[in-house]
Amino acid sequence: MEKKVHVFSEIGKLKSVLVHRPGDEVENLTPEYLERLLFDDVPFKKVAIEEHNKFTSLIRENGAEVLYIEELVAETLDQNPKIKEAFVDQFINEASVRKDLVKPFKDFLMKMTNLDMAVKMIAGTKKLELGITNDADKYPFIADPLPNVLFQRDPFASIGNGVTMHHMWSVTRNRETIFPDLVFKNHKRFAGNVPYFYERDWKDFIEGGDILVLNSETLIIGVSQRTSMAAIEKASKQIFKEGSYNKILVLDLPKSRAFMHLDTVFTNVDYDKFIVHPLIFDSIDQFKIFELSKDGKKEIKKPLVDVLSEATGYKVQLIKCGGEDPIAAGREQWNDGTNVLTIAPGVVIAYERNWVTIDLLEKAGVKVIKTPSSELSRGRGGPRCMTMPIIREDLPKKSS
Ligand SMILES: NC(=O)NCCC[C@H](N)C(=O)O
């Protein structure tokens, strides 16, 4: 299998995955900035790093390569020293750095090694770090931290052998896509070999947590707080033209923070098994399902389970996050109970705190590898959100 992008399912054995280990950005947070920076609490960095290291060691032990976005950015700039200055200018411009601080900030970044610079761009830079102590404007940052780089699922999505590079919903998160865009266009491992099905400067918003690669023919995409129908329709034209895909199932979700992306309520964990929030299970009438194909868009008026059975060729079982207890369902969904990372058919990594859902998954025959999450869960994202698969093994063709 080639070493570029190769993802033709949500469940095929994971061979390579992109992550970011939390760093100083999670200490560059105070309560007043949380809402704007889309983080729900201030994690304890030391423990967040320990938890993340445990998570990535579980992925490695199960046979996958773990790539770090900050290292790929540094390698890209090492390989292409001539593009460093333009990249720094673009970063500064997109960080809306105050005019009089552009020059000292650029000098500060350009002096660093490429790895230190990538790490710093994510961490955010305080005025204090450039020796500015008595500025009339009391805002403490020259460039804001990017704490959600932890969630590599969202800035782009691997689809088949290509990617959608996203225009993200929020101003703060939209800055993140500068990193994977640099890497896919310039890193030796990818450059020239990864078709784009969406570009970061297209205007409609779309995020990777809403995109699920069901198999080599069908994608499932959520219309959510973060992903618009217009963006899906635009991406679909490219995907149908250049990818192997002929169908996109669109789930029109309620638009709220608790259900910000499809993967906060719905994930595929085995050939015939999906974990879902009871909202999807019980309130089938509250959201619509559409099918996009080369022939256009049509609404499908069937229960989700039937739509999934048809698309997978299996009699699908929906496993409820939190089971029948609405309190457990609400609590565990908030802590990413449905947001598990499937690393092989019927094998997932889950936050160990979601014990009710884990028990139900195990009873359904799914192997659950548990990972600690006291601090990692404070940004409202789980194992799926923290990872973007780059390579998965293909699934065997289903003999019907
Ligand atoms: N796919 C996901 O659900 N990602 C989690 C993103 C959490 C992040 N704090 C955000 O609000 O964007």
mmCIF file of C-alpha atoms and ligand atoms in Angstrom, residues 37-40 148 151 153-154 173 207-210 226 257 260-261 263-264 336 339 379-382 384-385, ligand 1:
data_model
loop_
_atom_site.group_PDB
_atom_site.id
_atom_site.type_symbol
_atom_site.label_atom_id
_atom_site.label_comp_id
_atom_site.label_asym_id
_atom_site.label_seq_id
_atom_site.Cartn_x
_atom_site.Cartn_y
_atom_site.Cartn_z
ATOM 1 C CA LEU A 37 -11.172 29.816 21.842
ATOM 2 C CA LEU A 38 -13.751 26.995 21.968
ATOM 3 C CA PHE A 39 -12.238 25.135 24.920
ATOM 4 C CA ASP A 40 -14.370 24.234 27.936
ATOM 5 C CA ASN A 148 -7.874 22.825 19.490
ATOM 6 C CA PHE A 151 -8.305 17.731 17.661
ATOM 7 C CA ARG A 153 -9.918 15.259 13.186
ATOM 8 C CA ASP A 154 -11.357 18.602 12.210
ATOM 9 C CA ARG A 173 -10.127 27.191 14.513
ATOM 10 C CA GLU A 207 -15.127 20.219 9.620
ATOM 11 C CA GLY A 208 -13.735 16.684 9.760
ATOM 12 C CA GLY A 209 -15.709 15.568 12.824
ATOM 13 C CA ASP A 210 -18.728 15.541 10.515
ATOM 14 C CA ARG A 226 -19.847 23.194 12.039
ATOM 15 C CA ARG A 257 -22.458 22.694 21.042
ATOM 16 C CA MET A 260 -21.229 20.112 17.392
ATOM 17 C CA HIS A 261 -20.096 17.366 14.997
ATOM 18 C CA ASP A 263 -18.840 12.175 15.661
ATOM 19 C CA THR A 264 -20.159 13.553 18.951
ATOM 20 C CA ASP A 336 -17.264 11.839 24.244
ATOM 21 C CA ASN A 339 -16.372 9.493 20.136
ATOM 22 C CA GLY A 379 -11.648 20.440 25.369
ATOM 23 C CA ARG A 380 -14.788 18.438 24.424
ATOM 24 C CA GLY A 381 -13.208 15.900 22.149
ATOM 25 C CA GLY A 382 -12.490 12.173 22.380
ATOM 26 C CA ARG A 384 -11.774 10.053 17.344
ATOM 27 C CA CYS A 385 -11.531 13.844 17.537
HETATM 28 N N1 LIG B 1 -14.700 16.162 16.049
HETATM 29 C C1 LIG B 1 -14.915 16.782 17.202
HETATM 30 O O1 LIG B 1 -15.995 16.698 17.775
HETATM 31 N N2 LIG B 1 -13.932 17.531 17.670
HETATM 32 C C2 LIG B 1 -13.954 18.171 18.936
HETATM 33 C C3 LIG B 1 -13.702 19.611 18.811
HETATM 34 C C4 LIG B 1 -13.721 20.298 20.153
HETATM 35 C C5 LIG B 1 -13.269 21.729 20.080
HETATM 36 N N3 LIG B 1 -13.134 22.259 21.409
HETATM 37 C C6 LIG B 1 -14.199 22.579 19.279
HETATM 38 O O2 LIG B 1 -15.108 23.188 19.845
HETATM 39 O O3 LIG B 1 -14.038 22.669 18.068
#
